[in-house]
Amino acid sequence: MSHETAYKMLRAVGLIVLMLCFINIQGNAQDDKNEPAIEFSPLEGNPVLTRSATEDWGGDCGTVFAPKVIQHNDRFYLFYTGSCNRQAHPAAIGFATSNDGINWSKYPHNPILTPSGDGYDAMCVSFAVPVVEGEKWVMYYAGNSQPCAGPGRYIGRAVASSPDDTWHRGDEPILTAGDTDDWDAGFIMPHAVVHTGSGYVMYYSGGSEYLIPLPRLVGMATSPDGIRWAKYDDPSTTQAPYAHSDPILELKEDGTTEPFGAWSVDVLKTDLGWEMFFSGTCPLEMKQNCPGFIAYASSADGIHWKTYRTPQLLVLTPDQGNQKWAAHCICNPSVLKAAAEYRLYYTGCTDQQNDCEIGMATGSITWK
């Protein structure tokens, strides 16, 4: 079987999985005419996870960022990325645990996943997305094969019996950035993996260049088993940069994009349908007071999203938090929902390079 034929078969499987994933929740999302009432407040004791007082990968000379929090067996687990110096101490992944989701203890033998020194994740690993599957823990992560100050062109997958056990990574990435003229040619990084019962859906960010203000968009991929993945591809778009796959955010109606756009998301499948929290940059009129924010979107099918990003509807902004440690930018949302309460974990940064820590906010979203 040729590589092209195998890819087409996988894409077909992915579309079937996608249909099965979404068929039961079409009527649950909110009507497009409604708007949510969004109220979130940062924890006064923020940040909840800070750099350690050492010179290691997550020490005072560097940064901790990209939280991903899950709850398992009445215990909270926070996976995060740390870096002291991307050249001398490349980005690596660690975790912390908590009984209440507020007070965290770092695993003393962090980091748990480091660059391999060879292959697709030779130089940096970052943006961990953990998933518990029975007795097995799975971690999806961004891998960079080059000296880096950001994510690379690959998403990898590692497996362990528990977070503090040895993580065994795959020999090959499970998802790769696009071709030269594709929308996600420069980088991709995972943010959310949802197990629907009939398969998996992954939401990821991608773009042509991570470090300069070019569009960052959100893509989606599906898998029947968590190992073989196919990017979402709208068959009606056949020209570059959307010939091979399509972003689900953040294209405007005329097909153009905003600088940075939407990126770094978390997605929940709830009784409301599909809910997304995403990072973005503020509209021009808000730029001085809000260089970076977290906003909300909803969807009936997980593909087509309605975003809420007016000043009155933003989930969280640096001004709203009014905390010096996160005065310049907030991003990388990770969300837990219990009954009507949301817990939002996020990266907060000052205007100093790589000066980032992790905070938490609580809130509610109700529909008018």
Short mmCIF file of C-alpha atoms in Angstrom, two decimals:
data_model
loop_
_atom_site.label_atom_id
_atom_site.label_comp_id
_atom_site.label_asym_id
_atom_site.label_seq_id
_atom_site.Cartn_x
_atom_site.Cartn_y
_atom_site.Cartn_z
CA MET A 1 0.00 0.00 0.00
CA SER A 2 1.41 3.39 -0.95
CA HIS A 3 1.89 6.19 1.58
CA GLU A 4 -0.68 8.31 -0.26
CA THR A 5 -3.28 5.53 -0.22
CA ALA A 6 -2.69 4.90 3.49
CA TYR A 7 -3.07 8.59 4.26
CA LYS A 8 -6.35 8.77 2.31
CA MET A 9 -7.67 5.75 4.21
CA LEU A 10 -6.69 7.32 7.53
CA ARG A 11 -8.37 10.58 6.56
CA ALA A 12 -11.55 8.67 5.71
CA VAL A 13 -11.41 6.89 9.08
CA GLY A 14 -10.90 10.26 10.75
CA LEU A 15 -13.99 11.72 9.09
CA ILE A 16 -16.06 8.74 10.22
CA VAL A 17 -14.76 9.15 13.77
CA LEU A 18 -15.56 12.84 13.59
CA MET A 19 -19.16 12.16 12.56
CA LEU A 20 -19.60 9.63 15.36
CA CYS A 21 -18.05 12.01 17.87
CA PHE A 22 -20.47 14.83 17.12
CA ILE A 23 -23.70 13.07 16.16
CA ASN A 24 -25.13 12.95 19.69
CA ILE A 25 -24.57 16.57 20.73
CA GLN A 26 -25.95 18.60 17.85
CA GLY A 27 -28.88 19.97 19.83
CA ASN A 28 -27.05 20.84 23.04
CA ALA A 29 -25.03 23.94 22.10
CA GLN A 30 -26.40 27.39 22.74
CA ASP A 31 -28.34 29.23 20.04
CA ASP A 32 -26.16 31.57 18.00
CA LYS A 33 -28.44 34.46 18.92
CA ASN A 34 -27.70 34.10 22.62
CA GLU A 35 -24.68 35.52 24.42
CA PRO A 36 -23.08 34.17 27.57
CA ALA A 37 -22.60 36.07 30.81
CA ILE A 38 -18.96 35.40 31.68
CA GLU A 39 -17.57 36.12 35.15
CA PHE A 40 -14.09 35.02 36.24
CA SER A 41 -11.89 36.18 39.11
CA PRO A 42 -8.20 35.36 39.60
CA LEU A 43 -7.16 33.75 42.85
CA GLU A 44 -5.79 36.32 45.29
CA GLY A 45 -2.94 33.99 46.20
CA ASN A 46 -1.66 33.71 42.63
CA PRO A 47 0.57 32.45 41.18
CA VAL A 48 -0.17 28.87 42.24
CA LEU A 49 2.95 27.45 40.59
CA THR A 50 6.20 29.41 40.52
CA ARG A 51 9.77 28.86 39.46
CA SER A 52 12.03 27.00 41.84
CA ALA A 53 14.94 28.72 43.56
CA THR A 54 17.55 26.83 41.57
CA GLU A 55 19.37 27.16 38.30
CA ASP A 56 17.80 24.09 36.74
CA TRP A 57 15.28 23.73 33.91
CA GLY A 58 12.49 25.50 35.78
CA GLY A 59 14.58 27.69 38.03
CA ASP A 60 14.66 31.40 38.78
CA CYS A 61 16.69 32.06 35.66
CA GLY A 62 13.88 30.80 33.47
CA THR A 63 10.18 30.22 33.26
CA VAL A 64 7.30 27.81 33.89
CA PHE A 65 4.35 27.88 31.51
CA ALA A 66 1.71 25.95 29.53
CA PRO A 67 -0.23 24.28 32.37
CA LYS A 68 -2.49 21.34 31.67
CA VAL A 69 -4.52 20.20 34.67
CA ILE A 70 -6.50 16.98 35.00
CA GLN A 71 -8.27 15.40 37.96
CA HIS A 72 -7.82 11.68 38.52
CA ASN A 73 -8.93 9.61 41.53
CA ASP A 74 -9.67 12.73 43.61
CA ARG A 75 -6.21 14.14 42.97
CA PHE A 76 -5.16 17.01 40.72
CA TYR A 77 -2.23 16.74 38.34
CA LEU A 78 -0.65 19.80 36.73
CA PHE A 79 1.68 19.12 33.81
CA TYR A 80 3.79 22.10 32.77
CA THR A 81 6.78 23.17 30.69
CA GLY A 82 9.93 24.67 32.19
CA SER A 83 13.00 26.24 30.70
CA CYS A 84 16.01 28.08 32.09
CA ASN A 85 17.77 28.76 28.82
CA ARG A 86 16.52 27.26 25.57
CA GLN A 87 20.09 26.74 24.36
CA ALA A 88 21.87 25.46 27.49
CA HIS A 89 18.78 24.04 29.27
CA PRO A 90 16.13 23.31 26.62
CA ALA A 91 12.44 23.19 27.44
CA ALA A 92 11.33 20.06 29.28
CA ILE A 93 8.13 18.81 30.95
CA GLY A 94 7.37 18.26 34.64
CA PHE A 95 4.32 17.85 36.83
CA ALA A 96 2.94 18.77 40.24
CA THR A 97 0.15 17.30 42.37
CA SER A 98 -2.49 18.78 44.64
CA ASN A 99 -5.35 17.69 46.88
CA ASP A 100 -7.33 20.89 46.32
CA GLY A 101 -6.16 22.25 42.95
CA ILE A 102 -4.66 25.31 44.63
CA ASN A 103 -1.69 24.20 46.69
CA TRP A 104 0.75 22.29 44.52
CA SER A 105 3.76 20.07 45.20
CA LYS A 106 6.22 19.59 42.38
CA TYR A 107 7.45 16.09 41.68
CA PRO A 108 10.95 16.10 43.21
CA HIS A 109 12.55 14.32 40.25
CA ASN A 110 11.29 16.67 37.54
CA PRO A 111 11.56 16.92 34.61
CA ILE A 112 9.78 13.74 33.56
CA LEU A 113 10.25 14.23 29.82
CA THR A 114 13.33 15.87 28.33
CA PRO A 115 14.63 16.33 24.78
CA SER A 116 15.81 13.04 23.35
CA GLY A 117 18.96 14.45 21.75
CA ASP A 118 18.02 12.85 18.46
CA GLY A 119 15.11 12.81 16.06
CA TYR A 120 11.96 14.90 16.00
CA ASP A 121 12.19 15.99 19.68
CA ALA A 122 15.97 16.29 19.92
CA MET A 123 16.12 19.85 21.30
CA CYS A 124 12.85 20.76 23.07
CA VAL A 125 9.70 19.15 24.43
CA SER A 126 6.81 21.35 25.58
CA PHE A 127 3.03 21.83 25.82
CA ALA A 128 2.17 18.52 27.48
CA VAL A 129 -1.38 17.20 27.14
CA PRO A 130 -1.96 14.23 29.51
CA VAL A 131 -4.77 11.71 29.04
CA VAL A 132 -5.57 8.81 31.40
CA GLU A 133 -6.64 5.63 29.62
CA GLY A 134 -7.44 2.93 32.17
CA GLU A 135 -4.17 1.99 33.86
CA LYS A 136 -2.13 3.88 31.25
CA TRP A 137 -1.09 7.52 31.11
CA VAL A 138 -0.57 9.08 27.69
CA MET A 139 1.14 12.38 27.04
CA TYR A 140 0.94 14.32 23.78
CA TYR A 141 3.56 17.05 23.42
CA ALA A 142 5.27 19.45 21.04
CA GLY A 143 8.67 18.30 19.81
CA ASN A 144 11.39 20.40 18.20
CA SER A 145 14.35 18.90 16.37
CA GLN A 146 16.18 22.26 16.18
CA PRO A 147 17.63 24.68 18.78
CA CYS A 148 14.48 26.48 19.78
CA ALA A 149 12.69 29.29 21.48
CA GLY A 150 9.31 27.78 20.71
CA PRO A 151 7.51 24.63 19.60
CA GLY A 152 8.69 22.70 16.58
CA ARG A 153 7.09 20.96 13.64
CA TYR A 154 6.05 17.79 15.43
CA ILE A 155 3.61 16.40 17.98
CA GLY A 156 4.85 13.34 19.84
CA ARG A 157 3.22 10.75 22.07
CA ALA A 158 4.66 9.13 25.21
CA VAL A 159 3.19 6.45 27.50
CA ALA A 160 3.77 5.59 31.19
CA SER A 161 2.07 3.55 33.90
CA SER A 162 1.96 6.67 36.12
CA PRO A 163 3.24 10.26 35.88
CA ASP A 164 6.29 9.47 38.02
CA ASP A 165 7.23 6.33 36.08
CA THR A 166 9.43 6.16 32.98
CA TRP A 167 7.82 7.72 29.92
CA HIS A 168 8.26 5.77 26.69
CA ARG A 169 8.01 7.99 23.63
CA GLY A 170 7.13 6.90 20.12
CA ASP A 171 9.88 6.61 17.54
CA GLU A 172 7.95 8.84 15.14
CA PRO A 173 5.69 11.86 15.67
CA ILE A 174 1.96 11.28 15.51
CA LEU A 175 1.33 14.62 13.75
CA THR A 176 3.61 16.82 11.65
CA ALA A 177 3.45 20.44 10.45
CA GLY A 178 2.28 21.00 6.90
CA ASP A 179 4.12 21.48 3.66
CA THR A 180 5.87 24.73 2.77
CA ASP A 181 2.75 26.47 1.48
CA ASP A 182 0.33 25.11 4.12
CA TRP A 183 -1.17 27.24 6.90
CA ASP A 184 0.62 25.19 9.59
CA ALA A 185 3.99 24.85 7.80
CA GLY A 186 6.15 26.38 10.55
CA PHE A 187 4.99 24.84 13.83
CA ILE A 188 2.27 22.83 15.56
CA MET A 189 1.61 22.28 19.26
CA PRO A 190 -1.11 20.21 20.98
CA HIS A 191 -3.55 21.70 23.48
CA ALA A 192 -6.51 19.40 24.07
CA VAL A 193 -7.31 15.76 23.38
CA VAL A 194 -10.92 14.70 23.93
CA HIS A 195 -11.84 11.00 24.16
CA THR A 196 -15.39 10.73 22.86
CA GLY A 197 -15.98 7.00 23.30
CA SER A 198 -15.72 6.29 19.58
CA GLY A 199 -12.38 7.95 18.98
CA TYR A 200 -10.25 10.97 19.79
CA VAL A 201 -10.29 14.61 18.77
CA MET A 202 -7.19 16.79 19.11
CA TYR A 203 -7.11 20.58 19.01
CA TYR A 204 -3.77 22.16 18.20
CA SER A 205 -2.24 25.50 17.22
CA GLY A 206 -0.23 26.03 14.08
CA GLY A 207 1.21 28.70 11.86
CA SER A 208 4.06 29.64 9.58
CA GLU A 209 6.29 31.25 12.24
CA TYR A 210 5.99 31.19 16.03
CA LEU A 211 8.20 34.11 17.06
CA ILE A 212 6.88 36.93 14.89
CA PRO A 213 3.32 38.34 14.64
CA LEU A 214 2.06 36.14 11.85
CA PRO A 215 -1.29 34.38 12.15
CA ARG A 216 -1.59 31.64 14.74
CA LEU A 217 -4.57 29.46 13.99
CA VAL A 218 -6.31 26.50 15.62
CA GLY A 219 -6.53 23.16 13.85
CA MET A 220 -8.16 19.86 14.63
CA ALA A 221 -7.28 16.21 14.03
CA THR A 222 -9.14 12.96 14.65
CA SER A 223 -8.01 9.46 15.49
CA PRO A 224 -9.63 6.05 16.02
CA ASP A 225 -6.96 4.93 18.51
CA GLY A 226 -4.91 7.94 19.69
CA ILE A 227 -1.96 6.83 17.56
CA ARG A 228 -3.03 7.30 13.93
CA TRP A 229 -4.19 10.87 13.32
CA ALA A 230 -5.68 12.74 10.36
CA LYS A 231 -5.96 16.54 10.21
CA TYR A 232 -9.37 18.06 9.56
CA ASP A 233 -9.66 18.88 5.86
CA ASP A 234 -12.60 20.76 4.39
CA PRO A 235 -13.07 19.23 0.92
CA SER A 236 -14.33 22.57 -0.44
CA THR A 237 -10.92 24.24 0.08
CA THR A 238 -8.46 22.95 -2.49
CA GLN A 239 -6.00 25.84 -2.83
CA ALA A 240 -3.00 26.71 -0.66
CA PRO A 241 -2.67 27.33 2.21
CA TYR A 242 -5.74 25.14 2.92
CA ALA A 243 -5.31 22.43 0.29
CA HIS A 244 -4.24 19.68 2.71
CA SER A 245 -5.96 20.73 5.96
CA ASP A 246 -7.99 23.58 7.39
CA PRO A 247 -7.95 25.61 10.59
CA ILE A 248 -11.17 25.81 12.57
CA LEU A 249 -10.15 29.18 14.10
CA GLU A 250 -9.48 32.00 13.25
CA LEU A 251 -10.40 32.77 9.67
CA LYS A 252 -12.53 35.79 8.93
CA GLU A 253 -15.38 35.55 6.44
CA ASP A 254 -13.22 36.94 3.64
CA GLY A 255 -10.59 34.26 4.27
CA THR A 256 -8.03 36.61 5.83
CA THR A 257 -6.57 36.35 9.32
CA GLU A 258 -5.52 38.62 12.15
CA PRO A 259 -1.94 38.65 13.48
CA PHE A 260 -1.69 35.88 16.11
CA GLY A 261 -5.46 35.32 15.87
CA ALA A 262 -6.52 32.51 18.19
CA TRP A 263 -4.15 29.94 19.62
CA SER A 264 -3.37 27.83 22.67
CA VAL A 265 -6.80 26.45 23.53
CA ASP A 266 -8.54 24.07 25.86
CA VAL A 267 -11.74 22.30 24.84
CA LEU A 268 -14.43 20.66 26.97
CA LYS A 269 -17.29 18.43 25.81
CA THR A 270 -20.14 19.23 28.20
CA ASP A 271 -23.92 19.32 28.38
CA LEU A 272 -23.70 22.67 26.56
CA GLY A 273 -22.05 21.04 23.56
CA TRP A 274 -18.40 21.93 22.92
CA GLU A 275 -16.77 24.74 24.89
CA MET A 276 -13.44 26.33 24.07
CA PHE A 277 -11.18 28.68 25.99
CA PHE A 278 -8.51 30.25 23.81
CA SER A 279 -5.62 32.70 23.92
CA GLY A 280 -5.71 35.77 21.72
CA THR A 281 -4.49 39.31 21.29
CA CYS A 282 -6.75 42.27 21.80
CA PRO A 283 -8.48 44.33 19.14
CA LEU A 284 -6.56 47.48 18.19
CA GLU A 285 -8.73 49.78 20.31
CA MET A 286 -7.88 47.72 23.42
CA LYS A 287 -4.19 47.20 22.70
CA GLN A 288 -2.75 49.50 25.37
CA ASN A 289 -4.80 47.99 28.16
CA CYS A 290 -4.90 44.38 27.08
CA PRO A 291 -1.92 42.90 25.24
CA GLY A 292 -3.17 39.35 25.65
CA PHE A 293 -6.38 37.73 26.85
CA ILE A 294 -8.31 34.50 27.27
CA ALA A 295 -11.68 34.27 25.52
CA TYR A 296 -14.51 31.79 25.07
CA ALA A 297 -16.15 30.02 22.13
CA SER A 298 -18.97 27.52 21.76
CA SER A 299 -19.87 24.96 19.11
CA ALA A 300 -22.54 22.39 18.32
CA ASP A 301 -20.23 20.14 16.33
CA GLY A 302 -16.68 20.89 17.51
CA ILE A 303 -15.73 22.25 14.09
CA HIS A 304 -17.70 25.46 13.59
CA TRP A 305 -17.23 27.86 16.48
CA LYS A 306 -18.82 31.10 17.62
CA THR A 307 -16.31 33.24 19.49
CA TYR A 308 -17.03 35.82 22.19
CA ARG A 309 -14.26 38.40 22.39
CA THR A 310 -15.80 41.81 22.93
CA PRO A 311 -14.44 43.70 25.97
CA GLN A 312 -17.55 42.78 27.96
CA LEU A 313 -17.29 39.05 27.17
CA LEU A 314 -13.60 38.28 27.64
CA VAL A 315 -12.90 35.56 30.19
CA LEU A 316 -9.72 37.04 31.64
CA THR A 317 -7.38 39.95 30.89
CA PRO A 318 -4.22 41.23 32.62
CA ASP A 319 -6.11 44.34 33.75
CA GLN A 320 -8.87 42.23 35.24
CA GLY A 321 -6.33 40.24 37.23
CA ASN A 322 -4.46 43.35 38.37
CA GLN A 323 -1.51 41.22 39.45
CA LYS A 324 2.07 42.24 38.62
CA TRP A 325 3.27 38.71 37.86
CA ALA A 326 0.75 38.53 34.97
CA ALA A 327 0.57 42.20 34.01
CA HIS A 328 1.77 41.81 30.43
CA CYS A 329 0.11 38.70 29.08
CA ILE A 330 -2.06 35.76 30.04
CA CYS A 331 -2.42 32.69 27.84
CA ASN A 332 -2.37 28.86 27.71
CA PRO A 333 -5.76 28.14 29.35
CA SER A 334 -6.46 24.79 30.99
CA VAL A 335 -9.99 24.35 32.29
CA LEU A 336 -11.80 22.00 34.65
CA LYS A 337 -15.55 22.14 35.12
CA ALA A 338 -17.49 20.82 38.11
CA ALA A 339 -21.23 21.50 38.10
CA ALA A 340 -21.56 25.22 37.24
CA GLU A 341 -18.07 26.26 38.35
CA TYR A 342 -15.06 26.50 36.07
CA ARG A 343 -11.47 26.39 37.23
CA LEU A 344 -9.16 28.13 34.80
CA TYR A 345 -5.39 27.63 35.00
CA TYR A 346 -3.21 29.85 32.83
CA THR A 347 0.24 31.23 32.12
CA GLY A 348 0.90 34.78 33.29
CA CYS A 349 3.91 36.84 32.20
CA THR A 350 5.53 40.19 32.88
CA ASP A 351 7.09 42.24 30.09
CA GLN A 352 10.47 40.63 30.80
CA GLN A 353 11.44 37.84 28.42
CA ASN A 354 10.54 34.36 29.69
CA ASP A 355 9.30 35.76 33.02
CA CYS A 356 6.20 33.55 33.32
CA GLU A 357 4.44 31.62 36.07
CA ILE A 358 1.11 29.81 36.45
CA GLY A 359 -2.07 31.13 38.01
CA MET A 360 -5.68 30.13 38.57
CA ALA A 361 -9.09 31.78 38.30
CA THR A 362 -12.59 30.58 39.08
CA GLY A 363 -15.79 31.62 37.39
CA SER A 364 -19.08 30.87 35.75
CA ILE A 365 -20.64 31.08 32.31
CA THR A 366 -24.39 31.43 32.10
CA TRP A 367 -26.56 31.99 29.05
CA LYS A 368 -29.04 34.82 28.66
#
